[in-house]
Amino acid sequence: MPAPRPPATPRQHSAPRRRARPGIRRPGRLIVVGFGLLIVLGTLVLTLPVAHAGPGRVTPLDALFTATSAVCVTGLAVVDTVTAWSVFGQVTILVLIQIGGFGVMTLASVLALLISRRLGLGTRLLAAAETKSVGLGEVRSVLIGVARVSLVVEAGTAVVLALRFATAYDEPIGRSLWLGVFHSVSAFNNAGFALFSDNLIGFATDPWICLPIAVAVIVGGLGFPVILEVVRQHNRPRRWSLHTKITLLMTAVLLVGGTGFVLAAEWANPGTLGPLDTGGKLLAGFFQGVMPRTAGFNSVDTSAMNTGTLLGTDILMFIGGGSAGTAGGIKVATFAVLLIAIYAEITGDPDVTIFDRRMSAQTIRQAMSVALLSVAAVVVATLTIAMSSPYTLDQILFEVVSAFATVGLSTGITADLAPAHQLILIALMYAGRLGPITLASALVLRESHRLYRRAEGRPLIG
């Protein structure tokens, strides 16, 4: 007689998994499409006759280039902003700059929240402790915070500039206010557009113009999480997150180093700092040391700089500013992680540490991926333009890095490049503005865990 069967245990039905919406699974796609549509809309508006200062001055390619440069807060221009665009056109550029800068800060901060939601509980708690500037799920507070920071910095800078234009340069009140608002928005968003044909060369020795703009550029380039945390924890720097400490440290180092480099390289150059007195040289040197933070203002003639200065500026532009801010480049945190990893390898330290915190292998891989892909984009674009352009390699490399890092500094050849080369710069501005953000988020969200590891191999290095 067969043994009785054990009683059947009830089947445990697992709760149905909630399928993520496409926008949540692919946040980078929403950013790319959204900014693309904004560029298209800006191009259409700038092609309208009412946006032009005169008939026959602006082509559709000029409108596309300007709209991309404004939305990507770059500042490169193929036409003179003052003489080519009407007041309506200049207002359109200003609106595109504001939307582009606000959008980048907001989307980068919200992406940080989205990424933290997708991580495991332990990692989320660690992320919450290390990024105290934004809480989990606080999307509304992020939006309000970014808007508040933008308004305060831009309004304060605009007031100082407007008063200076009105009192020292006899500009009418309306004109002074417009100049103050335009340049403050352009500065905080690291755009570099100016309402003077020579940019800010005419104010090279005026600290009341240069210093407020430089401060707005620095603050905008720090990034919203850093700004908010410094404001909240200004009297307790020891409690700042690792990201804030790295960003502030690298920003200070690059500002001091960049200023010293420009002063040393251009002190006697008759085309730049040479004709200025000592005070003027120090101010202009500081201003030009700040602008590679990815703001395209210039108080001296960039095209007259020495070749070595152009190359050093290329490096500063490529590094860029802080994450989740209006600055471009590969970001100072990425550069810091790579430097620390190299130092650890040289010293034989098995761990990559800074401020008593160990960097994970994932963080190092992400930093290497962002940096190497950015280098590849710059090299390919430079080679492509150099093979069919009459300009020197240092000029071409400068324009390419300026476009990709969304800086806006130029040696003056942008408007004279062939249409195909200008299209390459447009693609670089777009990729440089959104690429690091979407790439970094994609690298985190695509991370998977395996239950096995393959055998280790050691190819010869060096």
mmCIF file of N, CA and C in Angstrom, residues 344 348-352:
data_model
loop_
_atom_site.group_PDB
_atom_site.id
_atom_site.type_symbol
_atom_site.label_atom_id
_atom_site.label_comp_id
_atom_site.label_asym_id
_atom_site.label_seq_id
_atom_site.Cartn_x
_atom_site.Cartn_y
_atom_site.Cartn_z
ATOM 1 N N ALA A 344 47.103 56.666 -5.337
ATOM 2 C CA ALA A 344 47.051 55.406 -4.602
ATOM 3 C C ALA A 344 47.835 54.312 -5.327
ATOM 4 N N GLY A 348 51.196 52.501 -3.916
ATOM 5 C CA GLY A 348 50.944 51.115 -3.569
ATOM 6 C C GLY A 348 49.841 50.911 -2.561
ATOM 7 N N ASP A 349 49.004 51.922 -2.362
ATOM 8 C CA ASP A 349 47.890 51.810 -1.420
ATOM 9 C C ASP A 349 46.774 50.987 -2.057
ATOM 10 N N PRO A 350 46.323 49.919 -1.422
ATOM 11 C CA PRO A 350 45.254 49.117 -2.032
ATOM 12 C C PRO A 350 43.909 49.823 -2.061
ATOM 13 N N ASP A 351 43.735 50.850 -1.229
ATOM 14 C CA ASP A 351 42.478 51.596 -1.181
ATOM 15 C C ASP A 351 42.686 53.015 -1.699
ATOM 16 N N VAL A 352 41.660 53.521 -2.370
ATOM 17 C CA VAL A 352 41.658 54.907 -2.838
ATOM 18 C C VAL A 352 40.856 55.712 -1.830
#
